[in-house]
Short mmCIF file of C-alpha atoms and ligand atoms in Angstrom, two decimals:
data_model
loop_
_atom_site.label_atom_id
_atom_site.label_comp_id
_atom_site.label_asym_id
_atom_site.label_seq_id
_atom_site.Cartn_x
_atom_site.Cartn_y
_atom_site.Cartn_z
CA UNK A 1 -11.68 -0.37 -13.22
CA UNK A 2 -10.76 2.91 -11.66
CA UNK A 3 -10.05 6.25 -13.35
CA UNK A 4 -6.54 7.65 -13.30
CA UNK A 5 -7.01 10.91 -15.19
CA UNK A 6 -7.90 14.15 -13.46
CA UNK A 7 -9.50 16.50 -16.01
CA UNK A 8 -10.77 20.09 -15.71
CA UNK A 9 -14.28 18.61 -15.53
CA UNK A 10 -13.32 16.62 -12.46
CA UNK A 11 -11.71 19.69 -10.94
CA UNK A 12 -14.91 21.68 -11.58
CA UNK A 13 -17.04 19.04 -9.87
CA UNK A 14 -14.56 18.90 -7.00
CA UNK A 15 -14.74 22.67 -6.54
CA UNK A 16 -18.55 22.37 -6.18
CA UNK A 17 -18.13 19.56 -3.65
CA UNK A 18 -15.76 21.74 -1.61
CA UNK A 19 -18.16 24.73 -1.80
CA UNK A 20 -20.96 22.55 -0.54
CA UNK A 21 -19.05 21.09 2.43
CA UNK A 22 -18.01 24.63 3.30
CA UNK A 23 -21.70 25.60 3.34
CA UNK A 24 -22.41 22.58 5.54
CA UNK A 25 -20.04 24.08 8.14
CA UNK A 26 -16.48 22.91 7.42
CA UNK A 27 -14.38 26.02 8.01
CA UNK A 28 -10.77 24.82 8.25
CA UNK A 29 -9.11 26.07 5.05
CA UNK A 30 -6.38 23.41 5.14
CA UNK A 31 -9.03 20.66 5.23
CA UNK A 32 -10.99 22.22 2.36
CA UNK A 33 -7.71 22.58 0.42
CA UNK A 34 -6.87 18.91 0.89
CA UNK A 35 -10.38 17.91 -0.28
CA UNK A 36 -9.75 20.08 -3.37
CA UNK A 37 -6.37 18.48 -4.06
CA UNK A 38 -7.25 14.79 -3.78
CA UNK A 39 -9.25 13.43 -6.77
CA UNK A 40 -12.06 11.44 -5.09
CA UNK A 41 -12.96 9.72 -8.38
CA UNK A 42 -9.59 7.89 -8.29
CA UNK A 43 -10.94 5.91 -5.33
CA UNK A 44 -14.16 4.70 -6.90
CA UNK A 45 -15.08 2.32 -9.65
CA UNK A 46 -15.29 4.26 -12.92
CA UNK A 47 -19.01 3.36 -13.06
CA UNK A 48 -19.49 6.01 -10.33
CA UNK A 49 -17.15 8.55 -11.91
CA UNK A 50 -19.83 11.10 -12.87
CA UNK A 51 -21.20 10.99 -9.32
CA UNK A 52 -17.90 10.88 -7.46
CA UNK A 53 -18.27 14.45 -6.19
CA UNK A 54 -21.83 14.15 -4.89
CA UNK A 55 -22.54 14.12 -1.16
CA UNK A 56 -22.89 10.34 -1.13
CA UNK A 57 -21.20 7.20 0.13
CA UNK A 58 -20.33 4.66 -2.59
CA UNK A 59 -19.64 0.95 -2.59
CA UNK A 60 -15.93 0.16 -2.80
CA UNK A 61 -16.24 -3.65 -2.80
CA UNK A 62 -16.69 -6.28 -0.06
CA UNK A 63 -19.92 -4.46 0.99
CA UNK A 64 -17.89 -1.53 2.29
CA UNK A 65 -18.27 2.16 1.42
CA UNK A 66 -16.16 5.26 0.99
CA UNK A 67 -17.55 7.81 3.47
CA UNK A 68 -19.52 10.90 2.40
CA UNK A 69 -17.25 13.88 1.59
CA UNK A 70 -18.74 15.84 4.50
CA UNK A 71 -18.02 12.96 6.91
CA UNK A 72 -14.39 12.77 5.76
CA UNK A 73 -14.01 16.54 6.13
CA UNK A 74 -15.72 16.56 9.54
CA UNK A 75 -13.56 13.81 11.02
CA UNK A 76 -10.43 15.42 9.56
CA UNK A 77 -11.33 18.82 10.99
CA UNK A 78 -11.95 17.33 14.45
CA UNK A 79 -8.48 15.79 14.41
CA UNK A 80 -6.81 19.22 14.01
CA UNK A 81 -3.98 17.79 11.91
CA UNK A 82 -0.54 19.37 12.16
CA UNK A 83 2.32 18.56 9.76
CA UNK A 84 4.18 15.41 10.86
CA UNK A 85 1.40 14.24 13.18
CA UNK A 86 1.58 10.47 13.44
CA UNK A 87 -1.88 9.08 12.82
CA UNK A 88 -3.43 5.66 13.19
CA UNK A 89 -6.45 5.17 10.94
CA UNK A 90 -8.75 2.16 11.42
CA UNK A 91 -10.52 1.17 8.18
CA UNK A 92 -8.39 1.99 5.12
CA UNK A 93 -11.25 1.10 2.75
CA UNK A 94 -10.55 2.97 -0.48
CA UNK A 95 -7.63 4.90 1.14
CA UNK A 96 -9.34 8.21 0.29
CA UNK A 97 -9.37 9.39 3.91
CA UNK A 98 -5.73 8.29 4.33
CA UNK A 99 -4.79 10.45 1.34
CA UNK A 100 -6.62 13.47 2.75
CA UNK A 101 -4.58 13.09 5.97
CA UNK A 102 -1.34 12.70 4.00
CA UNK A 103 -2.25 15.77 1.95
CA UNK A 104 -2.19 17.63 5.29
CA UNK A 105 1.37 16.28 5.73
CA UNK A 106 0.47 13.77 8.43
CA UNK A 107 2.29 10.43 8.64
CA UNK A 108 -0.49 7.89 8.26
CA UNK A 109 -0.55 4.30 9.51
CA UNK A 110 -3.77 2.76 8.26
CA UNK A 111 -5.22 -0.71 8.97
CA UNK A 112 -7.77 -2.67 6.96
CA UNK A 113 -9.26 -6.04 8.05
CA UNK A 114 -10.44 -7.08 4.57
CA UNK A 115 -7.65 -8.58 2.51
CA UNK A 116 -9.21 -7.68 -0.85
CA UNK A 117 -9.54 -4.02 0.09
CA UNK A 118 -6.04 -3.97 1.55
CA UNK A 119 -4.67 -5.36 -1.71
CA UNK A 120 -6.89 -3.21 -3.91
CA UNK A 121 -5.36 0.06 -2.79
CA UNK A 122 -3.26 0.77 -5.82
CA UNK A 123 -4.69 4.11 -6.85
CA UNK A 124 -3.48 6.16 -3.97
CA UNK A 125 0.03 5.19 -4.98
CA UNK A 126 -0.46 7.55 -7.95
CA UNK A 127 -0.56 10.46 -5.56
CA UNK A 128 2.54 12.14 -4.25
CA UNK A 129 1.01 12.24 -0.76
CA UNK A 130 1.10 8.43 -0.71
CA UNK A 131 4.75 8.55 0.38
CA UNK A 132 3.41 9.45 3.81
CA UNK A 133 1.09 6.43 4.04
CA UNK A 134 1.85 2.95 5.36
CA UNK A 135 -0.91 0.34 4.94
CA UNK A 136 -1.43 -2.73 7.13
CA UNK A 137 -3.65 -5.80 6.90
CA UNK A 138 -4.97 -6.49 10.38
CA UNK A 139 -7.58 -5.96 13.07
CA UNK A 140 -7.95 -2.31 14.02
CA UNK A 141 -9.13 -3.27 17.52
CA UNK A 142 -5.53 -4.30 18.17
CA UNK A 143 -4.04 -1.12 16.69
CA UNK A 144 -0.33 -1.12 15.82
CA UNK A 145 1.58 -1.47 19.10
CA UNK A 146 4.92 -1.62 17.24
CA UNK A 147 4.39 1.87 15.83
CA UNK A 148 2.68 3.43 18.88
CA UNK A 149 2.32 5.97 20.37
CA UNK A 150 0.29 8.07 17.94
CA UNK A 151 -0.63 11.76 18.05
CA UNK A 152 -4.08 10.98 16.70
CA UNK A 153 -6.30 7.94 16.19
CA UNK A 154 -9.09 8.03 13.61
CA UNK A 155 -11.75 5.34 13.43
CA UNK A 156 -13.72 5.26 10.18
CA UNK A 157 -16.13 2.42 11.02
CA UNK A 158 -18.97 2.26 13.58
CA UNK A 159 -17.36 1.33 16.89
CA UNK A 160 -19.35 -0.77 19.41
CA UNK A 161 -17.22 0.63 22.27
CA UNK A 162 -14.09 2.73 22.80
CA UNK A 163 -11.20 0.28 22.28
CA UNK A 164 -8.90 0.51 25.31
CA UNK A 165 -5.91 -0.75 23.32
CA UNK A 166 -6.25 2.23 20.98
CA UNK A 167 -6.54 4.65 23.91
CA UNK A 168 -3.32 3.08 25.26
CA UNK A 169 -1.61 3.72 21.90
CA UNK A 170 -2.46 7.44 22.06
CA UNK A 171 0.19 9.90 23.27
CA UNK A 172 -0.62 12.09 26.28
CA UNK A 173 -2.19 15.17 24.67
CA UNK A 174 -3.37 12.97 21.79
CA UNK A 175 -6.79 12.94 20.15
CA UNK A 176 -9.08 10.10 19.09
CA UNK A 177 -12.03 10.68 16.73
CA UNK A 178 -14.49 7.81 16.91
CA UNK A 179 -18.06 7.24 15.66
CA UNK A 180 -19.59 5.32 18.57
CA UNK A 181 -22.76 3.26 18.25
CA UNK A 182 -25.77 5.01 19.74
CA UNK A 183 -29.13 3.56 18.68
CA UNK A 184 -29.34 3.10 14.91
CA UNK A 185 -26.51 5.53 14.18
CA UNK A 186 -23.20 6.64 15.59
CA UNK A 187 -22.39 9.64 17.72
CA UNK A 188 -19.15 11.33 16.65
CA UNK A 189 -16.87 11.68 19.66
CA UNK A 190 -13.57 13.47 20.09
CA UNK A 191 -11.60 12.06 23.00
CA UNK A 192 -8.58 13.97 24.22
CA UNK A 193 -6.08 12.23 26.46
CA UNK A 194 -4.64 14.91 28.72
CA UNK A 195 -1.07 14.89 29.99
CA UNK A 196 -2.13 12.93 33.09
CA UNK A 197 -3.75 10.28 30.92
CA UNK A 198 -7.30 11.42 31.80
CA UNK A 199 -9.86 11.40 29.00
CA UNK A 200 -11.93 14.41 27.97
CA UNK A 201 -14.91 13.56 25.80
CA UNK A 202 -16.68 15.93 23.38
CA UNK A 203 -19.85 14.89 21.58
CA UNK A 204 -20.85 15.99 18.07
CA UNK A 205 -23.66 15.08 15.67
CA UNK A 206 -24.77 11.65 14.47
CA UNK A 207 -23.38 9.85 11.43
CA UNK A 208 -23.86 6.50 9.76
CA UNK A 209 -20.91 4.15 9.20
CA UNK A 210 -20.40 0.49 8.28
CA UNK A 211 -19.61 -1.60 11.38
CA UNK A 212 -16.17 -1.98 12.95
CA UNK A 213 -15.74 -5.76 13.16
CA UNK A 214 -13.19 -7.84 15.01
CA UNK A 215 -10.63 -10.13 13.36
CA UNK A 216 -9.23 -10.24 9.84
CA UNK A 217 -11.10 -11.37 6.73
CA UNK A 218 -9.37 -13.27 3.92
N1 SAH B 1 -11.66 5.34 5.50
C1 SAH B 1 -12.34 4.63 4.42
C2 SAH B 1 -13.78 4.32 4.81
C3 SAH B 1 -13.95 2.87 4.79
S1 SAH B 1 -15.42 2.18 5.44
C4 SAH B 1 -12.25 5.37 3.09
O1 SAH B 1 -11.77 6.50 3.07
O2 SAH B 1 -12.63 4.78 2.08
C5 SAH B 1 -14.79 1.33 6.86
C6 SAH B 1 -13.70 0.33 6.60
O3 SAH B 1 -13.31 -0.18 7.87
C7 SAH B 1 -14.11 -0.88 5.76
O4 SAH B 1 -13.21 -1.01 4.70
C8 SAH B 1 -13.99 -2.06 6.74
O5 SAH B 1 -13.58 -3.27 6.14
C9 SAH B 1 -12.96 -1.54 7.72
N2 SAH B 1 -12.99 -2.15 9.06
C10 SAH B 1 -14.06 -2.50 9.82
N3 SAH B 1 -13.64 -3.01 11.00
C11 SAH B 1 -12.28 -2.97 11.00
C12 SAH B 1 -11.27 -3.37 11.93
N4 SAH B 1 -11.55 -3.92 13.12
N5 SAH B 1 -9.98 -3.18 11.57
C13 SAH B 1 -9.65 -2.64 10.38
N6 SAH B 1 -10.56 -2.26 9.46
C14 SAH B 1 -11.85 -2.42 9.76
#
């Protein structure tokens, strides 16, 4: 069961979450605003409702997790979202991250390889921003060639390598944000494809994600 009511108590907890990610270094006001507007507790089982605004990852079923609020904010900030950006997200999971992107007025194309999670994403449909989101059941390593090219590609699972097919689906001038396996954890990378198609790589801090796996799961 998931919650569908957003009370003043939830809003209070959310405000504290936003204050804390600001203190952790997120400075983009639009990103902080989107984190304030999207009720994170809608994306979790109601058993976690009281804790939904803590700096934690939570199980969302099928052994997968919704990312920490700071991680969501960090990846979103790195993408530098502009209204009407066309974004490919790999790993829909709870669809929380997809809703944050849509809240920033991006057009989101999000893929999930686990059928149960793909089908379980009913809650985000309660949000007005969901009109900007299209969900797909498939393997993110393949991307969505039919809808390419994208302005931005966001990977929300631990990638074993940089998928060439996803680089190919990026527009010249486009940006990919990808947590790439490095030892036990993942190094957050921002890869910019310049107008000649050359790649510029920037490295940020380490994070911990569930693995990006090939193929679909029934
Ligand atoms: N963005 C999510 C975080 C989900 S965790 C959220 O906001 O809740 C990572 C998700 O990526 C999991 O749901 C996992 O099943 C999915 N995943 C892993 N490998 C994938 C792949 N190759 N294609 C699509 N989804 C994948």
